[in-house]
Amino acid sequence: MTASSPLGEYIAREGPLHRVRPGLKLIGLFVFACVVMATGGPISTTLGLLAAVALALIAGLRGREFWRAARRFSLIALPLLVFTAASAAFGQDGGWGPGGVELPNAAAWASGFARGYSVIGDLFALVLVASAVTASTAVEDMLDTIIRALGPLQRFGAKPERAALAFSLVIRAIPSILGIARETAFAARARGLERDPRARVVPLVLRTVAHAQSTGEALAARGIGEE
């Protein structure tokens, strides 16, 4: 049982973002992240979100694919929004007083939620842009980009093919490990042990190690990694 990767999946189609070289897309992602971190405020966050949504739509993230990326992010976004807004509000007003906890006033809460919107919006924009890069770039093209980027380092002992192989193994292992975790949770629930951490953690660790060992044996059988 293999789960879908949280990194997203490649969407085979013809589009303007698909025709951009992977290296340029990675540089663009880095520049976008720097701009998002350097700017702040609800206005810049809204502009960043609009740009990220546009890129995601151009990459083919529509309907179910777009909802899948948004749903995964919402699992951490809502608690983080409440925590960030409350922390910012109590940092401006409220706290401990003679009568106990004093709640912030309305202006502090408004400022806190504005701060929370900026943090969550910036993170979601980065997730969307990264998902757009993943959706518009085949794994093989990304691996070729890594090999070319590390090529000049061969004189210092670097092995680009091995780095690309490791990157490929990580990408392919994530859905497998998520699938193992889901199967382990189902098995624990079927035995009535869903609240026992050992019933989840121990089988997950053992099966993950076994998966890693089988992968290593498969590579060794092909003569990879012996030199």
CSV table of C-alpha atoms in Angstrom, one decimal:
chain,number,residue,atom,x,y,z
A,1,MET,CA,0.0,0.0,0.0
A,2,THR,CA,1.6,3.3,-1.1
A,3,ALA,CA,0.3,6.7,-0.1
A,4,SER,CA,0.5,9.8,-2.2
A,5,SER,CA,3.6,11.9,-1.6
A,6,PRO,CA,3.1,15.1,0.4
A,7,LEU,CA,5.6,16.6,-2.1
A,8,GLY,CA,3.0,16.3,-4.8
A,9,GLU,CA,3.1,14.5,-8.1
A,10,TYR,CA,4.2,15.3,-11.6
A,11,ILE,CA,1.3,16.2,-13.9
A,12,ALA,CA,2.1,15.4,-17.5
A,13,ARG,CA,0.7,18.1,-19.8
A,14,GLU,CA,1.9,20.9,-22.1
A,15,GLY,CA,2.0,24.2,-20.3
A,16,PRO,CA,4.3,27.3,-20.1
A,17,LEU,CA,5.6,26.2,-16.7
A,18,HIS,CA,6.4,22.7,-18.0
A,19,ARG,CA,8.6,24.2,-20.7
A,20,VAL,CA,10.8,26.1,-18.2
A,21,ARG,CA,14.1,24.4,-17.4
A,22,PRO,CA,14.1,22.7,-13.9
A,23,GLY,CA,17.1,24.7,-12.8
A,24,LEU,CA,15.4,28.0,-13.6
A,25,LYS,CA,12.3,26.9,-11.7
A,26,LEU,CA,14.4,26.0,-8.6
A,27,ILE,CA,16.1,29.4,-8.8
A,28,GLY,CA,12.7,31.0,-9.1
A,29,LEU,CA,11.5,29.1,-6.1
A,30,PHE,CA,14.5,30.3,-4.1
A,31,VAL,CA,13.9,33.9,-5.1
A,32,PHE,CA,10.2,33.7,-4.3
A,33,ALA,CA,11.0,32.3,-0.8
A,34,CYS,CA,13.5,35.1,-0.2
A,35,VAL,CA,11.0,37.8,-1.3
A,36,VAL,CA,8.3,36.3,1.0
A,37,MET,CA,10.6,36.2,4.0
A,38,ALA,CA,11.9,39.8,3.3
A,39,THR,CA,8.4,41.3,3.0
A,40,GLY,CA,5.6,41.3,5.6
A,41,GLY,CA,2.1,42.5,6.1
A,42,PRO,CA,-1.3,41.4,4.9
A,43,ILE,CA,-1.0,43.3,1.6
A,44,SER,CA,2.3,41.6,0.5
A,45,THR,CA,0.9,38.2,1.8
A,46,THR,CA,-2.2,38.6,-0.4
A,47,LEU,CA,-0.1,39.5,-3.4
A,48,GLY,CA,2.2,36.5,-2.8
A,49,LEU,CA,-0.9,34.2,-2.5
A,50,LEU,CA,-2.3,35.5,-5.8
A,51,ALA,CA,1.0,34.9,-7.6
A,52,ALA,CA,1.3,31.4,-6.0
A,53,VAL,CA,-2.3,30.4,-6.9
A,54,ALA,CA,-1.7,31.6,-10.5
A,55,LEU,CA,1.5,29.5,-10.8
A,56,ALA,CA,-0.3,26.5,-9.3
A,57,LEU,CA,-3.1,26.8,-11.8
A,58,ILE,CA,-0.6,27.2,-14.7
A,59,ALA,CA,1.2,24.0,-13.5
A,60,GLY,CA,-2.1,22.1,-13.7
A,61,LEU,CA,-3.0,22.0,-10.0
A,62,ARG,CA,-6.8,22.3,-10.4
A,63,GLY,CA,-9.7,20.7,-8.8
A,64,ARG,CA,-8.8,17.6,-6.9
A,65,GLU,CA,-5.0,18.3,-7.1
A,66,PHE,CA,-5.3,21.8,-5.7
A,67,TRP,CA,-7.7,20.7,-3.0
A,68,ARG,CA,-5.3,17.9,-1.9
A,69,ALA,CA,-2.5,20.4,-1.4
A,70,ALA,CA,-4.7,22.9,0.5
A,71,ARG,CA,-6.2,20.1,2.7
A,72,ARG,CA,-2.8,18.8,3.8
A,73,PHE,CA,-1.7,22.3,4.7
A,74,SER,CA,-4.9,23.1,6.6
A,75,LEU,CA,-4.1,20.4,9.1
A,76,ILE,CA,-1.3,22.5,10.5
A,77,ALA,CA,-2.4,25.9,9.3
A,78,LEU,CA,-5.5,26.3,11.5
A,79,PRO,CA,-3.7,25.4,14.8
A,80,LEU,CA,-0.7,27.6,13.8
A,81,LEU,CA,-3.0,30.5,12.9
A,82,VAL,CA,-4.7,30.4,16.3
A,83,PHE,CA,-1.4,30.1,18.1
A,84,THR,CA,0.3,32.9,16.2
A,85,ALA,CA,-2.7,35.2,16.5
A,86,ALA,CA,-3.0,34.6,20.3
A,87,SER,CA,0.8,35.0,20.8
A,88,ALA,CA,0.8,38.3,19.0
A,89,ALA,CA,-2.3,39.5,20.8
A,90,PHE,CA,-1.0,38.7,24.2
A,91,GLY,CA,2.3,40.2,23.3
A,92,GLN,CA,0.7,43.5,22.8
A,93,ASP,CA,-1.9,43.5,25.5
A,94,GLY,CA,-3.2,41.2,28.2
A,95,GLY,CA,-1.3,38.7,30.3
A,96,TRP,CA,-1.2,38.1,34.0
A,97,GLY,CA,-2.7,40.8,36.2
A,98,PRO,CA,-3.8,41.2,39.8
A,99,GLY,CA,-7.1,39.3,39.1
A,100,GLY,CA,-5.6,36.6,37.0
A,101,VAL,CA,-5.4,36.3,33.2
A,102,GLU,CA,-6.3,39.6,31.4
A,103,LEU,CA,-7.5,39.1,27.8
A,104,PRO,CA,-6.2,41.4,25.1
A,105,ASN,CA,-8.4,44.1,23.8
A,106,ALA,CA,-10.1,44.0,20.3
A,107,ALA,CA,-7.3,46.0,18.7
A,108,ALA,CA,-4.7,43.6,19.9
A,109,TRP,CA,-6.7,40.6,18.6
A,110,ALA,CA,-7.1,42.3,15.3
A,111,SER,CA,-3.4,42.9,15.0
A,112,GLY,CA,-2.7,39.3,16.2
A,113,PHE,CA,-4.9,37.8,13.5
A,114,ALA,CA,-3.4,40.0,10.9
A,115,ARG,CA,0.0,38.7,12.0
A,116,GLY,CA,-1.3,35.1,11.9
A,117,TYR,CA,-2.7,35.7,8.4
A,118,SER,CA,0.7,36.9,7.2
A,119,VAL,CA,2.5,33.9,8.6
A,120,ILE,CA,0.0,31.3,7.4
A,121,GLY,CA,-0.5,33.0,4.0
A,122,ASP,CA,3.3,33.2,3.4
A,123,LEU,CA,3.7,29.5,4.2
A,124,PHE,CA,0.8,28.5,2.0
A,125,ALA,CA,2.2,30.6,-0.9
A,126,LEU,CA,5.5,28.7,-0.5
A,127,VAL,CA,3.7,25.4,-0.4
A,128,LEU,CA,1.8,26.2,-3.6
A,129,VAL,CA,4.8,27.4,-5.5
A,130,ALA,CA,6.8,24.3,-4.4
A,131,SER,CA,3.9,22.2,-5.5
A,132,ALA,CA,3.8,24.0,-8.9
A,133,VAL,CA,7.5,23.2,-9.4
A,134,THR,CA,6.8,19.5,-8.5
A,135,ALA,CA,3.8,19.3,-10.7
A,136,SER,CA,5.5,20.8,-13.7
A,137,THR,CA,8.9,18.9,-13.4
A,138,ALA,CA,9.4,15.3,-14.1
A,139,VAL,CA,11.6,13.4,-11.6
A,140,GLU,CA,14.0,12.4,-14.4
A,141,ASP,CA,14.5,16.1,-15.4
A,142,MET,CA,15.1,17.0,-11.8
A,143,LEU,CA,17.7,14.3,-11.4
A,144,ASP,CA,19.4,15.4,-14.6
A,145,THR,CA,19.5,19.0,-13.2
A,146,ILE,CA,21.2,17.7,-10.0
A,147,ILE,CA,23.8,15.8,-11.9
A,148,ARG,CA,24.6,18.9,-14.1
A,149,ALA,CA,24.7,21.2,-11.0
A,150,LEU,CA,27.1,18.9,-9.2
A,151,GLY,CA,29.3,18.2,-12.2
A,152,PRO,CA,31.9,20.9,-11.4
A,153,LEU,CA,32.4,19.4,-8.0
A,154,GLN,CA,33.6,16.1,-9.4
A,155,ARG,CA,37.2,17.4,-9.2
A,156,PHE,CA,36.8,17.6,-5.4
A,157,GLY,CA,35.5,14.0,-5.2
A,158,ALA,CA,31.8,14.6,-5.5
A,159,LYS,CA,29.8,11.9,-7.3
A,160,PRO,CA,26.7,13.5,-9.0
A,161,GLU,CA,25.2,10.2,-10.0
A,162,ARG,CA,25.2,9.0,-6.4
A,163,ALA,CA,23.6,12.2,-5.2
A,164,ALA,CA,20.9,11.9,-7.8
A,165,LEU,CA,20.3,8.3,-6.9
A,166,ALA,CA,20.0,9.2,-3.2
A,167,PHE,CA,17.5,12.0,-4.1
A,168,SER,CA,15.5,9.5,-6.2
A,169,LEU,CA,15.4,7.0,-3.4
A,170,VAL,CA,14.2,9.6,-0.9
A,171,ILE,CA,11.4,10.7,-3.3
A,172,ARG,CA,10.3,7.1,-3.9
A,173,ALA,CA,10.6,6.1,-0.2
A,174,ILE,CA,8.3,8.8,1.2
A,175,PRO,CA,5.0,7.4,-0.2
A,176,SER,CA,6.1,3.9,0.8
A,177,ILE,CA,6.8,4.9,4.4
A,178,LEU,CA,3.5,6.8,4.6
A,179,GLY,CA,1.7,3.7,3.3
A,180,ILE,CA,3.4,1.5,5.9
A,181,ALA,CA,2.4,4.0,8.6
A,182,ARG,CA,-1.2,3.9,7.4
A,183,GLU,CA,-1.2,0.1,7.3
A,184,THR,CA,0.3,0.0,10.8
A,185,ALA,CA,-2.4,2.3,12.1
A,186,PHE,CA,-5.2,0.2,10.6
A,187,ALA,CA,-3.7,-3.0,12.1
A,188,ALA,CA,-3.5,-1.4,15.5
A,189,ARG,CA,-7.1,-0.2,15.3
A,190,ALA,CA,-8.3,-3.6,14.2
A,191,ARG,CA,-6.7,-5.1,17.4
A,192,GLY,CA,-8.2,-2.4,19.6
A,193,LEU,CA,-4.8,-0.9,20.3
A,194,GLU,CA,-5.1,2.4,18.5
A,195,ARG,CA,-4.2,4.3,21.7
A,196,ASP,CA,-1.1,2.2,22.4
A,197,PRO,CA,1.9,4.0,20.9
A,198,ARG,CA,3.9,0.8,20.9
A,199,ALA,CA,1.4,-0.9,18.6
A,200,ARG,CA,2.0,1.8,16.1
A,201,VAL,CA,5.7,2.8,16.5
A,202,VAL,CA,7.3,-0.6,16.9
A,203,PRO,CA,5.8,-2.2,13.7
A,204,LEU,CA,6.4,1.0,11.8
A,205,VAL,CA,10.1,1.1,12.7
A,206,LEU,CA,10.6,-2.6,12.0
A,207,ARG,CA,8.8,-2.5,8.6
A,208,THR,CA,10.6,0.7,7.6
A,209,VAL,CA,14.0,-0.8,8.4
A,210,ALA,CA,13.0,-3.9,6.5
A,211,HIS,CA,12.0,-1.7,3.5
A,212,ALA,CA,15.4,0.0,3.7
A,213,GLN,CA,17.2,-3.3,3.9
A,214,SER,CA,15.4,-4.7,0.9
A,215,THR,CA,16.2,-1.5,-1.1
A,216,GLY,CA,19.8,-1.9,-0.2
A,217,GLU,CA,19.9,-5.5,-1.2
A,218,ALA,CA,18.2,-4.7,-4.5
A,219,LEU,CA,20.9,-2.0,-5.2
A,220,ALA,CA,23.7,-4.4,-4.2
A,221,ALA,CA,22.3,-7.1,-6.5
A,222,ARG,CA,22.7,-4.6,-9.4
A,223,GLY,CA,26.2,-3.8,-8.4
A,224,ILE,CA,25.4,-0.3,-7.2
A,225,GLY,CA,27.5,1.1,-4.4
A,226,GLU,CA,30.2,-1.6,-4.4
A,227,GLU,CA,33.0,0.6,-5.7
